[in-house]
């Protein structure tokens, strides 16, 4: 598989279906050359040994059994000798089969792991904007079911390649014995292929349909159970039952359709080798009557067919897996080949202390469902080092888009963003992350210890903050008391299976995560929404001590805005006005309206807090 | 937050009585019996199916018999090879094979039809039962887990019955018929074959358990992979903002490698078990050749019979190897069946009385007499509440978080039954009322109405009940829209009533979803509305609409609102103050503010904060 470090070569397969199928198999085999060389060799050996068993059985018949039964002179020594050879081959065969299966399993596991690793690494490289457009469920499905589908064909592939060798050996053997017998024995092969092809063609649409309807059953059940309270309060249980029964019945009918195809296919595919054996018997007896072959040859040929019954189907398994494999591979390629939108720079940031920010003529367009959409338009803005600036605007005005540029979570379509005079695009990711801390609206808590959640580093990593530094950050984020109250302190596990924090506590943890890095620019995108106004004020005021960072805050509350040295009013992707709160209130009508709405929101929260008897943040 | 927020954390973990068990405690046979009882379709026509299966199994021994006959009476016939006789034999055998194959196909089709019908029944019954369970039981499981009870758990049963079941049936028949035939050819060799396969059959299940464990590890490792990858995806922004990619990458790599190694370990086990079985059957073949030769020398067996035997041994290998996989499938199927049956075994605690009364329509009076409620094994949430809610009154229930106000509302809507005491609707105990009659009169409107993936009109129409067959619901929906003063809102929306609302109504704002819930409640035409007030922020225009729609909806009805804002209580006819499970104050806002109690203190806090 192509490595993600070389994005030039596309992962997607091109060309006809056959070409893509061959490329899919070829790439996998080339990715594990030694393993597959070995596995295919062992598989071939297993195939040859399978033929050998039937040959030796035939020879034993001629040299041991027939003489023994017909009273020709034979000794138990001959019997034992013939049999010892047979036993040896049987043991070798079993060992070779084990080797083949283990090799195939290892190949499958390694190729799947390669896909999963590449996908996960790619997820980490792709920009946040790419992630926003994609449901988590689908990205996880790429890692689980698509990776499995893309590699599924490698399970039967070594077997099938070994069988191919076995068939060649068997064909040569039989032809040297008697061409007629060989023709009779191999007549069954094309029949098996044709039946398999017909089966695949009928089966795949039926299976697709059944799979789709299975999804419908799951969707209806999920939706209906999610609506359980509504169903109960309106007493619509019978209506929901009828709705579910409809999809359940459609799914039943589709499953029966799949079952019918299989029901016919299975007996037919089992019938073919049996009919082949009878054919060999008929032809064999005719050839024996002519005197061209011995009884042993007939027995060996007939027995070979019963042994071939299963292996020949390996081709069918490979063919059956290929369509699914191509689809799975295509989906994975869609992620791995996604264009690199943010090219990291390599420069460092000079100086120390709070950073000045300069946004120059920045515009940003994205492609929406109804054509291009302008998110930011000709934005120019200056933030002095050490200042605290509030970005204010209605929902959808472009506030978050604007501040995300400062942390280079995305790049503008036009214009530049400079930190301390340096274009962010020229900075190495580590340099940027070391200087700028960005805290978003929603806080993600990792299933890990409090310590790891704050540092986002392993303990032994160079530059990992000490416990004192962590506690200091927790103190400044006003969450140290909460952590102290946890059973294991810094080692307490958080996340789904660990202690759960309230919305306000999570936000404060996220702020500690930013502060522990001692940023030179702190960007808070509505990151204090769940905090009590007093706590918020204390945190923000505390930042200014000890030569704190420049702060850019997206805020909705009059109290937060009051803490800012200046306010930027953003509307429809443009900067409307910049000034102090009082200045804007006096000269900017749009801003005055916003301020009134914020005041109303504040009083509503006070009302709810009083009713809930809550003193602390929610 | 939904209606469930008043449940204290302790109650959430300890509701043993309401919880849906992970699996039924029935044994294997008990599970199968119970399964058949729920889905009787599974065994209809089973006799004919079995008969056909016997006929199909006969087809399996045709080839060995044909080989024996051809060799003994054709190839090695007295006086040279008798090709004509072999021709007849082969043709006859082919005919029997085709007939047996047809029987086999019929068996498969019959099994598939019956099992799919039976399992569809099981699915629907379990689905309905989930809806009939109390909210407590429903909440005891995550939605996803409940969904899997009616989807993947049922699928494991169908996997077994259709694949495993057929295999089990055919294999058993095959073994039986092969043994009978082998015994007819040579009882000594039959004993030899059985002596070899019985130990294998005894050892295989144990080995299979090891394989199962290995695959369980693979599944767990996959869970680990998905866990770390989902962190990488969900935490994408955080990881980028703090340049934590390297650490996340290391974690993902470790999880992926762990999964890969678990897969390889499982494959090694499978390969050993499989090739071990293969080795045994190959060696049996050798043993048969040896023993057969000596028996032949002793004149006990003919060449044809011995060769037929070699083919018959092949009939043993398949079933014995398959049997272990089938047993594995059976275990999965029984486990799945138990999980589904556990749903059906969960008692419906808030049940529809079989001979319930019908409550006459009209203004609703609600009376609580000594009502207490405790979550199973949990603390008491409501304690001896006596309360009368007069008809056509707007009641607001207030109290701090965890006071029991939500429980009170749930009891009035009979989402739960009180532990002691009774709740009367116009003098009749709620538990005596027929469910349909109760739901016609009392409707609960949750904080955020659930929206189905459909159009706005479909979602509003969901509230309409007792429609005549074929009645057009559209005029009713339009009437509701106009009556609640929402016509301008609908007119402003692109696509109007026919615009899709998206999954869970994501195309609508939280406030707009509340409007849909109110319109639904309007169509339900209940006498008593129990409302859980929404707390999420709503834009000013929608807030005004919600308030106006609520006014219209409440006119002429009794309403009980779980108030999360004191301004709501201020506007109500009657305020009920709940504190620590008790009703501490009842009266009008102004009376309560004057009385200087709990409510007055809450009011003070409110005034202080807004100042």
Coordinates of N, CA and C in Angstrom, one line a residue, chain B residues 6-7 381-382 385 397-411 562 578-582:
Chain B
X6 N -34.8 14.7 36.7 CA -34.9 14.7 38.1 C -34.4 13.4 38.8
X7 N -34.1 12.4 37.9 CA -33.6 11.2 38.5 C -32.3 11.5 39.2
X381 N -38.1 9.8 46.1 CA -38.1 11.1 45.3 C -39.3 11.9 45.7
X382 N -40.4 11.3 45.8 CA -41.6 12.0 46.3 C -42.1 11.4 47.5
X385 N -47.4 12.9 48.9 CA -47.9 14.2 48.3 C -49.4 14.1 48.2
X397 N -45.3 23.9 38.2 CA -44.6 23.2 39.3 C -43.2 23.7 39.3
X398 N -42.7 24.2 40.5 CA -41.4 24.7 40.5 C -40.6 24.0 41.7
X399 N -39.3 24.1 41.6 CA -38.5 23.4 42.7 C -37.1 23.3 42.1
X400 N -36.1 23.3 43.0 CA -34.8 23.2 42.5 C -34.5 21.9 41.8
X401 N -33.3 21.8 41.1 CA -33.0 20.6 40.4 C -32.9 19.4 41.4
X402 N -33.6 18.3 41.1 CA -33.6 17.2 42.0 C -34.6 17.2 43.1
X403 N -35.5 18.2 43.0 CA -36.6 18.3 44.0 C -37.7 17.3 43.9
X404 N -37.9 16.7 42.7 CA -38.9 15.8 42.4 C -40.0 16.3 41.5
X405 N -39.8 17.5 41.0 CA -40.9 18.1 40.2 C -41.2 17.3 38.9
X406 N -40.1 16.9 38.3 CA -40.2 16.1 37.1 C -40.9 14.8 37.3
X407 N -40.6 14.1 38.5 CA -41.2 12.9 38.8 C -42.7 13.1 39.0
X408 N -43.1 14.2 39.6 CA -44.5 14.5 39.8 C -45.2 14.5 38.5
X409 N -44.6 15.2 37.5 CA -45.2 15.3 36.2 C -45.3 14.0 35.5
X410 N -44.3 13.2 35.6 CA -44.3 11.8 35.0 C -45.4 11.0 35.6
X411 N -45.6 11.1 36.9 CA -46.7 10.3 37.5 C -48.1 10.8 37.0
X562 N -43.9 21.9 34.1 CA -42.7 21.8 35.0 C -41.9 23.0 34.6
X578 N -42.2 22.3 45.0 CA -41.7 21.0 45.5 C -40.3 21.2 46.0
X579 N -40.1 20.6 47.2 CA -38.8 20.7 47.8 C -38.5 19.4 48.5
X580 N -37.4 18.8 48.1 CA -36.9 17.5 48.7 C -38.1 16.5 48.8
X581 N -38.8 16.4 47.7 CA -39.8 15.3 47.6 C -41.1 15.7 48.2
X582 N -41.3 16.8 48.7 CA -42.6 17.2 49.3 C -43.1 18.4 48.7

